[in-house]
Amino acid sequence: MRSPATRHAFRVNGRDIEAHVAPETRLADVLRDTLGLTGTKIGCNAGDCGACTVLLDGRQVCACLVPVAQADGRAVETVEGLTRGGRLAPLQRAFLDHGAAQCGICTPGMLMAAADLLARNPHPSEAEVLDGLGGVLCRCTGYRKIVEAVLSVGRDDVPVDVAPPAGRAVGARLPKTDGVPKVTGADRFGADALPDSAWLTLRAVRNPHAHARFRIGELASLHTRFPGLVAVLTARDVPGANRFGIYPTGKDQPVFAEGIARMRGEAVCALVGDAETIAAIRDEDVPITWEPLPPVTFDAALAGGAPDLHEHAPGNVLCRGRLIAGDAEAALADATLRAATTVETGFVEHAYIEPEAGYAQRLGDRIEIVACTQTPYMDRDEIALILGIAPGQVRVIPTATGGGFGGKLDLSLQPMIAVAAWTLGRPVRCVYTRPESMASTTKRHPARISAEAACDAAGRLVAYRFHGDFNTGAYASWGPTVANRVPVHAMGPYRVPNVRATSAAIHTTDTPAGAFRGFGVPQAAIAHEALMDALADRAGIDRLEFRALNALRKGDATATGQVLDHSVGLLACLDALRPRWQALRAEAAAFNRAARGPLRRGVGVACMWYGIGNTSMSNPSEMTMGIAADGTITLYSGAVDIGQGSNTIMVQIAADALGVPADAVRLVHGDTDRTRDAGKTSASRQTFVSGNAARLAGEDLRRKLLALVNAGPDATIAPDLTIHDGGRVVRPDLARLAPDANGDVVVGLGRFDPPTTALDADGRGVPYATYGFAAQLAAVEVDVDLGTVRVTRIIAAHDVGRAVNPTQVEGQIHGGIAQGLGLALMEEFFPGRNENLHDYLIPTIGDIPPIETILIEDPEPIGPYGAKGVGEPALIATAPAILGAIDHAAGVRLTRVPATPDRVRAAILAKSA
Amino acid sequence: MGRYLRPASLAEALAAMSAAPRVPLAGGTDHYPARVGVSPDEDLLDLTAIPVLRGIAEDETGWRFGAATTWTDVIEARLPPLFDGLKAAAREVGGVQIQNAGTLGGNLCNASPAADGTPNWLALDAEVELASAAGARTLPVGAFVLGNRRTARRADELVTAIRVRRPPGPARATFVKLGARRYLVISIVMVAAVAIFDRAGRIAAARVAVGACSPVPVRLPALEARLVGERPDPALVEPADLAPLAPIDDVRGTAAYRRDAALTLVRRALAGLAA
Ligand SMILES: Cc1cc2nc3c(=O)[nH]c(=O)nc-3n(C[C@H](O)[C@H](O)[C@H](O)COP(=O)(O)OP(=O)(O)OC[C@H]3O[C@@H](n4cnc5c(N)ncnc54)[C@H](O)[C@@H]3O)c2cc1C
Ligand code: FES
Ligand code: FES
C-alpha cells in the first residue's frame, strides 16, 4: 500500500507545477500519469533502459528511479521542453535529419541525455558522446545515426532531401513522415494512448513454474479482501475459442491456461480492477494450488521419452522441414575436401524498448483494440475467434509501436483485454512490466545444428548436409515458419548441386520461440559460414575469394530448383568488400605479428541471402489511395511501421506513382476500419509486397484522376491537383463526385501477391519471388587472456534492389548489425533467470563500432521501383562475420553462441592445452 | 499504510529510525529496480535532503565521504591519486543517469557481491561510520559487509559516511572491471588495488581486493604480504593468491572463468599500480 498523497511542487519545463501523489511515486509516473507528459517513456522501471531519462536540475537521471519527493523545489526538463515556440530544437532536427529515431521509443531519453551532454560540452568528441549517452538503450538504430546526429548539432551537414520534387521521392533521403512526433515526444505508443475511461486495469497472474498442474480455488474471499477487484478472469470467461496461434492448424496457445501450464510466465487468470487494487494483490494472494511437473527440456525432448506436451505433436515434434537436391550423401562420400560443424544457439529476446501495452473497449457488438502490434489484421482475426464474433466486429487500431523485430507478431495482452472489455462491457487497459514481457512473450529459437559441406580441389562446393533442431517452446507460434524457411537457406547463398537440409521444431516447456528477425536463418548462417571458412582454409583459398567463387549468380538455380533471373547482387557485394578485406586482413596480421600484450586482431567475412515474403504462401497486400473533394490526397496503408520506416517508404512510392510530391500525401495507417489488409510487418516483406500495393494504388489513382479530365498518361499532376496535359491546364471537378466512407471521391486500389509456388515433398519449387543478398566484414580485437571481444569495425554491403530511402536502409542495416552483434557476443535468455534488461544484455552505444554501409542496387524487376527488402537481411551475416573474425584473431572457432568472454576464454585455453 | 519521511537533519532522521525502523532510501537506483511491478507496504526514510550526508571532506587525518555522496560527486571532486581507483569505478557505475543519482552509501548498504564500490573501500582500508539515536560507531568495511545483501547495520542505524585515513606515504590506486558490454554492466569480476610507497618507490603496504567472486568482495592477504618491499609487478602474483575467492556460476560467467579472469585482472591491477 502506498503512502498518503502529499503535495509536491517543482518546475517542469519552466512551469511551476504541483502534484498530489504519494511521495515515493516514481517521477516518471507523475510526469506521465499526473501531468500527462507521456513523452517520457517507461521501458523497464529499473534504470536499465534509460527511456525515462529527464534532466533534474540540469543533470540526466532515470525518472523511473526518482521518488517525486526528491523533485520538490527542483527543475525537471523533459522532451516536451525541448521544442521552443513550436520549433524543433537543433538537436531534435538533427535526430530527424540523420534518421536517429526509428521506432522512437528511446528517442526522448536519447535526446535528454544528449541535451545534458551538449549543455555541458557543446562540442563533444565521439568518445564523449558515447559516455554521455551510454545509459540509454536503443534496439532499433544500432546507435550510429544517433552518434552522428549529436555530433552534427551546430554544424550544417544536412544529409536530407526535405522536399524532393514530384516523381523523385523514391531514392531520396526523405526524413520520416512520422518523425516529428517521435522527436517531440508527442507520438503515442501503447502505454501513451490509454484514455481515462479505460481506468480498469488488467494484470495477469502467471505460472511461476516451468511446467505445472494447477487449480484455481474459491475466489469470493479474494473479492472480499480487495473490494476494488472487479473480476478474476479465467479460461471459463473466454467467450469463443480459448486458443490462438499463427497458423490455422497451430492454434494451441490458450488465453488462460486450463489446468496445465506448459511454461513459466503463462497466464492462468487475470485480475481486473482499479490500478491500485490490482497492484496491491500479490500472486500469492490468489488461491491457486500449484503442482509442479517435471519440465520438458530441449535435451529431454530431443532424447525422446518426454511426455507429449500437445496431442497433435507426438514426440514433441511440432513439424519438420526438408529440402533434397541431388545426392548429398554420395557427393560427400566422394568429395576431396570436407568440413563439419555443430552449432548451438540460445534463446534471444527481442528486447524492444516498449513493453506491450494497450486497451480494449466494447462498442455495442463491436470491440476495439488499441495496442502496439506488428500485425493488425491477424490480431483482428484471432480476436474474433477468441470472442466468438465475426472479424468485421473487431477493430484494431495500432498505436505507434516501440520496436517489434518479430516479437509483436504474436498476440500478447490483446486477448486478455479483449475478453475483459467484452465480458465486462467496460474499457480495460493493460501495460506489461518488463519482466512480464520477457517471461511471457516469444523469443528467437534456440538451435542445435549439425552440418557438413564439401568442395572439390578447386574449391567448388559440391555438397551440403544440414540438420537443425529448433526449440519452439511450449506453443507453436511461428515454429513452422522457421522449420520451412531454414532448409531453403541452409547452405547459404552459394551454388551447391547436392543438398540435404532437414529441420524440426521441437516442443519444450520453455518460453515459446516465435518470429525474430530472420526466422532461424541467422542460426543456420552461423553454420554455413563456419563451413565456408573451414573449406576455404582447406582448399588454400582466401576466405572471401572462396565465397566469391561459389556465390550464386544471375541465371543460377538454387537448391530448390528456382532459377534466379534477376537481382542477384552477392558478387557485387563481395567485389565492393574485397579491397577493404585485403587491407583490414593485412593490418590485422601486422598488428598480431608485432603484438606483445594480450590483444589480437582479426577480420571475418560472411554472406547471406534471404527470401523476401512468406515461404511458398500467398501473402498479399492491398492498399488504397484516395482524393477527397477538397483535394486532400491520402494513402491508406495497413502496413504497420514498427520503426522500420514503412510509413515513409509507402508515401515515397505512392507519391511517385501518382506523380505528386511526397509532402502532398497524407497517410492513414494501421486502423483496420480504414485501411486494407497489408499483411504483417515481417519476413522483410513490407517494402517489396506492400510497396508494390502502394505503387499500384498510386498508379490506379493516377489513371482514374487523369480519366476524369480525359488527360493522357503523360500529363502532370500538381500538388493542388491541377493537371497539365500538353498545353492544356485543367482541374478535375471533385466536388460533384460522391465521397466514400473515408470521404474520398476518387480512389485507387493496389494489390500485390508475390509470385511463388508450393514446394514439393523434397522442398523444391519457387519459395520466394525474390531474395536479398549481403556480405559483411567484421574486424575485432580479442583479449586472449580475458576472452573479451571488441568489434572495431563493420562493413556491410547489401543488395537491396533499390534503396527507396537510403537513410532508412542504412538505419535498418545498422540496427540489424547491432542485433547480430548481440547474438554473436552477449545475448542469451534463460527463462526465469534473466527476465530484465539488467541481466539480459543487449549492446549499448559503446558496443557498436563504426559501420560502413555499401548499398548495391541490382534492381528487382517486380519490386516497386526495383526494391527488395532489408529488415532481416541486415542481421544475418553479422554474427558469422564476427565469429570468423574471432577465429582469425585467436585461432578459435566458437560454435556455441553467444561467444561470451567465458566461452571464448575456455576455447582459447582448450586450444593451447 | 506506508509512510514516507524526508527529514532535513540527521537528528530528525535518527529519531525516526529509533522510533521505528524504516527502509532508508538514497538515490533509489537499487531500491526501485527491486520493486518493479510491486509497491510494498514499507515506511521509507529519504536521506537526500540531509546536507551533512552529502559531500567529501578532507582534514589532516584523511577523507570523509558522506553516505549520500553520488558517484558524479566523486568523479567531479579533486582527489589525490589514492582515489584513482574509486574514480575509475565511479565512471563505470551504470550510465551517467545512475552516477548522478546513485550514492556511495547505497552501494555499500545494498551489499551486492558485485558492488563496484566495495573492493575499492577494502583496498582503501576504509571505515564505515554508523549512527543511531543511541550514538555513533565505526566499523572497518570488511566487518560491515557480511554477505550477499547482508550488512552489520542495525535496523535503527544509518550509514552516515565512509572514512579513509591519510596514508603515510605517496599512494597509487587502480580499479579494473570486467563486464560483457561497454556500459551499464554489472561486473563479472573486478579488482581494486592500493599501494603505499616508501621513499625508494618500493611498496610499503598494499591492499588488493577482488569483487564478484565471493559473497562479499575479499582481500588477498598472501599477495599483499608478498608485495611489501617490492615494486608493483604482475609477475609477483601467483594463482594460489586467489585462494580466498569462492566464485559461482551465474548468467554472467562460470566460476572457473571468474577465477581465471580474476588472476589476469589482479595482474593488470598491479601493472596499473606501476604505471
Ligand atoms: C542500470 C543500473 C546500473 C548499475 N550499475 C552499477 C555498477 O556498474 N556498479 C555498481 O556497483 N552498482 C551498479 N548499480 C547499482 C546502484 O546504482 C549502486 O549500487 C548505487 O550506488 C546505489 O546507491 P543508491 O543511493 O541509489 O541506493 P538506494 O537504492 O537508495 O539504496 C540501496 C540500499 O541501501 C540502503 N541505504 C542507502 N543509503 C543508506 C544509508 N545511508 N544508510 C543505510 N542504508 C542505506 C537502502 O535502504 C537500500 O537497501 C546499477 C544500478 C542500475 C539501476
Ligand atoms: S524506464 Fe527508467 S530506465 Fe528504463
Ligand atoms: S529507435 Fe531506439 S529503440 Fe527504437
PDB file of C-alpha atoms in Angstrom, chain A residues 1-4 23-26 44-50 53 59-62 64-70 72 74 109 113 116 120 127 130-137 203 279-280 282 433-435 598 783 785-788 825-826 830 833-834 837-847 901-903 905 909, chain B residues 1-6 25-49 54 70 72-73 76 91 94-102 149 177-186 188-189 249-258 260-265 268:
ATOM      1  CA  MET A   1       0.000   0.000   0.000  1.00  0.00           C
ATOM      2  CA  ARG A   2       1.256   3.431  -0.862  1.00  0.00           C
ATOM      3  CA  SER A   3       1.853   6.337   1.478  1.00  0.00           C
ATOM      4  CA  PRO A   4      -0.799   9.006   1.662  1.00  0.00           C
ATOM      5  CA  PRO A  23       5.924  10.836  -2.170  1.00  0.00           C
ATOM      6  CA  GLU A  24       7.599   7.607  -3.252  1.00  0.00           C
ATOM      7  CA  THR A  25       5.785   7.644  -6.597  1.00  0.00           C
ATOM      8  CA  ARG A  26       8.288   7.412  -9.395  1.00  0.00           C
ATOM      9  CA  CYS A  44      11.785  -1.121 -17.620  1.00  0.00           C
ATOM     10  CA  ASN A  45      11.122   0.907 -14.463  1.00  0.00           C
ATOM     11  CA  ALA A  46      14.505  -0.291 -13.272  1.00  0.00           C
ATOM     12  CA  GLY A  47      17.131   2.104 -14.545  1.00  0.00           C
ATOM     13  CA  ASP A  48      18.275  -0.285 -17.232  1.00  0.00           C
ATOM     14  CA  CYS A  49      16.979   1.252 -20.453  1.00  0.00           C
ATOM     15  CA  GLY A  50      17.190   4.997 -19.927  1.00  0.00           C
ATOM     16  CA  THR A  53      15.771   9.969 -18.892  1.00  0.00           C
ATOM     17  CA  ARG A  59      21.532  16.576 -14.889  1.00  0.00           C
ATOM     18  CA  GLN A  60      20.248  13.426 -16.538  1.00  0.00           C
ATOM     19  CA  VAL A  61      18.544  10.919 -14.277  1.00  0.00           C
ATOM     20  CA  CYS A  62      16.222   7.983 -14.774  1.00  0.00           C
ATOM     21  CA  CYS A  64      11.745   5.794 -13.003  1.00  0.00           C
ATOM     22  CA  LEU A  65      14.216   5.787 -10.094  1.00  0.00           C
ATOM     23  CA  VAL A  66      13.458   9.209  -8.646  1.00  0.00           C
ATOM     24  CA  PRO A  67      10.840   9.436  -5.918  1.00  0.00           C
ATOM     25  CA  VAL A  68       8.769  12.504  -6.692  1.00  0.00           C
ATOM     26  CA  ALA A  69       9.623  13.820  -3.233  1.00  0.00           C
ATOM     27  CA  GLN A  70      13.188  14.312  -4.453  1.00  0.00           C
ATOM     28  CA  ASP A  72      10.476  19.053  -4.721  1.00  0.00           C
ATOM     29  CA  ARG A  74      13.778  21.483  -8.325  1.00  0.00           C
ATOM     30  CA  GLY A 109      15.674   9.500 -23.416  1.00  0.00           C
ATOM     31  CA  ALA A 113      20.890  12.559 -22.358  1.00  0.00           C
ATOM     32  CA  ASP A 116      22.627  17.181 -20.805  1.00  0.00           C
ATOM     33  CA  ARG A 120      27.976  20.922 -20.530  1.00  0.00           C
ATOM     34  CA  ALA A 127      34.001   9.208 -27.122  1.00  0.00           C
ATOM     35  CA  LEU A 130      29.278   7.576 -26.153  1.00  0.00           C
ATOM     36  CA  ASP A 131      29.898   8.256 -22.469  1.00  0.00           C
ATOM     37  CA  GLY A 132      27.111  10.810 -22.289  1.00  0.00           C
ATOM     38  CA  LEU A 133      24.503   8.615 -23.964  1.00  0.00           C
ATOM     39  CA  GLY A 134      25.747   5.299 -22.575  1.00  0.00           C
ATOM     40  CA  GLY A 135      22.813   4.990 -20.191  1.00  0.00           C
ATOM     41  CA  VAL A 136      20.128   4.828 -22.869  1.00  0.00           C
ATOM     42  CA  LEU A 137      19.453   1.656 -24.809  1.00  0.00           C
ATOM     43  CA  ARG A 203      -2.913  -7.839 -14.665  1.00  0.00           C
ATOM     44  CA  ALA A 279      -1.015  -3.626  -7.808  1.00  0.00           C
ATOM     45  CA  ALA A 280      -1.714  -4.471  -4.178  1.00  0.00           C
ATOM     46  CA  ARG A 282       0.165 -10.373  -4.830  1.00  0.00           C
ATOM     47  CA  THR A 433       6.068  -4.866 -16.894  1.00  0.00           C
ATOM     48  CA  ARG A 434       9.463  -5.617 -18.365  1.00  0.00           C
ATOM     49  CA  PRO A 435       9.863  -8.916 -16.510  1.00  0.00           C
ATOM     50  CA  PRO A 598      47.089  -9.950 -24.851  1.00  0.00           C
ATOM     51  CA  ASP A 783      41.782 -10.018 -25.379  1.00  0.00           C
ATOM     52  CA  ASP A 785      43.708 -13.531 -21.576  1.00  0.00           C
ATOM     53  CA  LEU A 786      40.151 -12.496 -20.720  1.00  0.00           C
ATOM     54  CA  GLY A 787      38.241 -13.810 -23.708  1.00  0.00           C
ATOM     55  CA  THR A 788      36.627 -10.430 -24.305  1.00  0.00           C
ATOM     56  CA  LEU A 825      28.612 -11.885 -28.263  1.00  0.00           C
ATOM     57  CA  MET A 826      26.213 -11.320 -25.400  1.00  0.00           C
ATOM     58  CA  PHE A 830      17.344 -18.104 -19.669  1.00  0.00           C
ATOM     59  CA  ARG A 833      16.917 -16.192 -14.689  1.00  0.00           C
ATOM     60  CA  ASN A 834      17.370 -13.014 -16.653  1.00  0.00           C
ATOM     61  CA  LEU A 837      17.427  -5.690 -19.040  1.00  0.00           C
ATOM     62  CA  HIS A 838      19.925  -5.715 -16.187  1.00  0.00           C
ATOM     63  CA  ASP A 839      20.950  -9.306 -16.590  1.00  0.00           C
ATOM     64  CA  TYR A 840      19.867  -9.799 -20.181  1.00  0.00           C
ATOM     65  CA  LEU A 841      22.449  -7.764 -22.021  1.00  0.00           C
ATOM     66  CA  ILE A 842      21.870  -6.073 -25.345  1.00  0.00           C
ATOM     67  CA  PRO A 843      24.526  -3.929 -26.986  1.00  0.00           C
ATOM     68  CA  THR A 844      24.901  -0.397 -25.662  1.00  0.00           C
ATOM     69  CA  ILE A 845      26.046   2.628 -27.595  1.00  0.00           C
ATOM     70  CA  GLY A 846      29.635   1.778 -26.688  1.00  0.00           C
ATOM     71  CA  ASP A 847      29.486  -1.702 -28.161  1.00  0.00           C
ATOM     72  CA  PRO A 901      34.040 -13.937 -22.503  1.00  0.00           C
ATOM     73  CA  ASP A 902      33.921 -17.187 -20.529  1.00  0.00           C
ATOM     74  CA  ARG A 903      33.258 -19.236 -23.671  1.00  0.00           C
ATOM     75  CA  ARG A 905      38.454 -17.892 -22.961  1.00  0.00           C
ATOM     76  CA  LEU A 909      42.522 -22.482 -23.105  1.00  0.00           C
TER      77      LEU A 909
ATOM     78  CA  MET B   1      -0.101   2.163   5.192  1.00  0.00           C
ATOM     79  CA  GLY B   2       3.478   3.093   4.368  1.00  0.00           C
ATOM     80  CA  ARG B   3       4.804   6.448   5.450  1.00  0.00           C
ATOM     81  CA  TYR B   4       7.451   8.471   3.693  1.00  0.00           C
ATOM     82  CA  LEU B   5       9.748  10.726   5.628  1.00  0.00           C
ATOM     83  CA  ARG B   6      12.268  13.107   4.132  1.00  0.00           C
ATOM     84  CA  LEU B  25      16.310   5.479   0.544  1.00  0.00           C
ATOM     85  CA  ALA B  26      19.062   7.475  -1.133  1.00  0.00           C
ATOM     86  CA  GLY B  27      19.496   7.522  -4.913  1.00  0.00           C
ATOM     87  CA  GLY B  28      16.897   4.809  -5.354  1.00  0.00           C
ATOM     88  CA  THR B  29      18.960   3.072  -8.015  1.00  0.00           C
ATOM     89  CA  ASP B  30      18.993  -0.199  -6.127  1.00  0.00           C
ATOM     90  CA  HIS B  31      15.721   0.397  -4.311  1.00  0.00           C
ATOM     91  CA  TYR B  32      13.339   0.881  -7.230  1.00  0.00           C
ATOM     92  CA  PRO B  33      14.686  -1.860  -9.515  1.00  0.00           C
ATOM     93  CA  ALA B  34      13.922  -4.311  -6.720  1.00  0.00           C
ATOM     94  CA  ARG B  35      10.300  -3.174  -6.768  1.00  0.00           C
ATOM     95  CA  VAL B  36       9.251  -3.442 -10.416  1.00  0.00           C
ATOM     96  CA  GLY B  37       5.550  -4.147 -10.607  1.00  0.00           C
ATOM     97  CA  VAL B  38       5.121  -4.206  -6.833  1.00  0.00           C
ATOM     98  CA  SER B  39       4.632  -1.475  -4.274  1.00  0.00           C
ATOM     99  CA  PRO B  40       5.452  -2.995  -0.929  1.00  0.00           C
ATOM    100  CA  ASP B  41       3.950  -1.697   2.257  1.00  0.00           C
ATOM    101  CA  GLU B  42       7.003  -0.114   3.832  1.00  0.00           C
ATOM    102  CA  ASP B  43       7.977   3.003   5.684  1.00  0.00           C
ATOM    103  CA  LEU B  44      10.688   4.894   3.840  1.00  0.00           C
ATOM    104  CA  LEU B  45      13.294   7.336   5.081  1.00  0.00           C
ATOM    105  CA  ASP B  46      14.612   9.512   2.289  1.00  0.00           C
ATOM    106  CA  LEU B  47      18.163  10.642   3.115  1.00  0.00           C
ATOM    107  CA  THR B  48      18.716  13.055   0.262  1.00  0.00           C
ATOM    108  CA  ALA B  49      17.587  16.241   1.993  1.00  0.00           C
ATOM    109  CA  ARG B  54      26.474  14.545   1.101  1.00  0.00           C
ATOM    110  CA  THR B  70      26.861  10.485  -5.545  1.00  0.00           C
ATOM    111  CA  THR B  72      29.168  12.015 -10.012  1.00  0.00           C
ATOM    112  CA  ASP B  73      30.296  13.932  -6.935  1.00  0.00           C
ATOM    113  CA  GLU B  76      33.962  15.756 -10.170  1.00  0.00           C
ATOM    114  CA  ARG B  91      32.891   6.372 -14.095  1.00  0.00           C
ATOM    115  CA  GLY B  94      25.800   2.273 -14.740  1.00  0.00           C
ATOM    116  CA  GLY B  95      25.468   5.214 -17.087  1.00  0.00           C
ATOM    117  CA  VAL B  96      25.555   8.910 -16.294  1.00  0.00           C
ATOM    118  CA  GLN B  97      21.969   8.748 -15.007  1.00  0.00           C
ATOM    119  CA  ILE B  98      22.930   6.186 -12.393  1.00  0.00           C
ATOM    120  CA  GLN B  99      26.103   8.068 -11.484  1.00  0.00           C
ATOM    121  CA  ASN B 100      24.061  11.238 -10.941  1.00  0.00           C
ATOM    122  CA  ALA B 101      21.660   9.578  -8.522  1.00  0.00           C
ATOM    123  CA  GLY B 102      23.383   6.536  -7.051  1.00  0.00           C
ATOM    124  CA  ARG B 149      22.735  -8.310   0.742  1.00  0.00           C
ATOM    125  CA  LYS B 177      36.364  -4.057 -14.118  1.00  0.00           C
ATOM    126  CA  LEU B 178      35.373  -6.872 -16.428  1.00  0.00           C
ATOM    127  CA  GLY B 179      31.921  -6.881 -17.960  1.00  0.00           C
ATOM    128  CA  ALA B 180      30.328  -8.314 -21.081  1.00  0.00           C
ATOM    129  CA  ARG B 181      29.452  -4.967 -22.612  1.00  0.00           C
ATOM    130  CA  ARG B 182      30.698  -1.394 -22.599  1.00  0.00           C
ATOM    131  CA  TYR B 183      28.142   0.500 -20.490  1.00  0.00           C
ATOM    132  CA  LEU B 184      25.509  -0.402 -17.924  1.00  0.00           C
ATOM    133  CA  VAL B 185      27.150  -3.594 -16.949  1.00  0.00           C
ATOM    134  CA  ILE B 186      27.422  -5.422 -13.706  1.00  0.00           C
ATOM    135  CA  ILE B 188      31.804 -10.328 -13.823  1.00  0.00           C
ATOM    136  CA  VAL B 189      34.973  -9.702 -11.838  1.00  0.00           C
ATOM    137  CA  ASP B 249      28.374 -19.912 -11.915  1.00  0.00           C
ATOM    138  CA  ASP B 250      25.720 -17.439 -12.965  1.00  0.00           C
ATOM    139  CA  VAL B 251      24.345 -15.819 -16.116  1.00  0.00           C
ATOM    140  CA  ARG B 252      27.391 -13.572 -16.265  1.00  0.00           C
ATOM    141  CA  GLY B 253      30.032 -16.284 -16.297  1.00  0.00           C
ATOM    142  CA  THR B 254      31.213 -19.594 -14.924  1.00  0.00           C
ATOM    143  CA  ALA B 255      33.077 -19.984 -11.643  1.00  0.00           C
ATOM    144  CA  ALA B 256      36.122 -21.364 -13.446  1.00  0.00           C
ATOM    145  CA  TYR B 257      36.169 -18.384 -15.740  1.00  0.00           C
ATOM    146  CA  ARG B 258      35.851 -15.955 -12.856  1.00  0.00           C
ATOM    147  CA  ASP B 260      40.893 -17.388 -14.296  1.00  0.00           C
ATOM    148  CA  ALA B 261      39.861 -13.828 -15.156  1.00  0.00           C
ATOM    149  CA  ALA B 262      40.460 -12.671 -11.592  1.00  0.00           C
ATOM    150  CA  LEU B 263      44.073 -13.770 -11.873  1.00  0.00           C
ATOM    151  CA  THR B 264      44.504 -11.770 -15.067  1.00  0.00           C
ATOM    152  CA  LEU B 265      42.790  -8.731 -13.581  1.00  0.00           C
ATOM    153  CA  ARG B 268      46.662  -5.980 -14.597  1.00  0.00           C
TER     154      ARG B 268
END
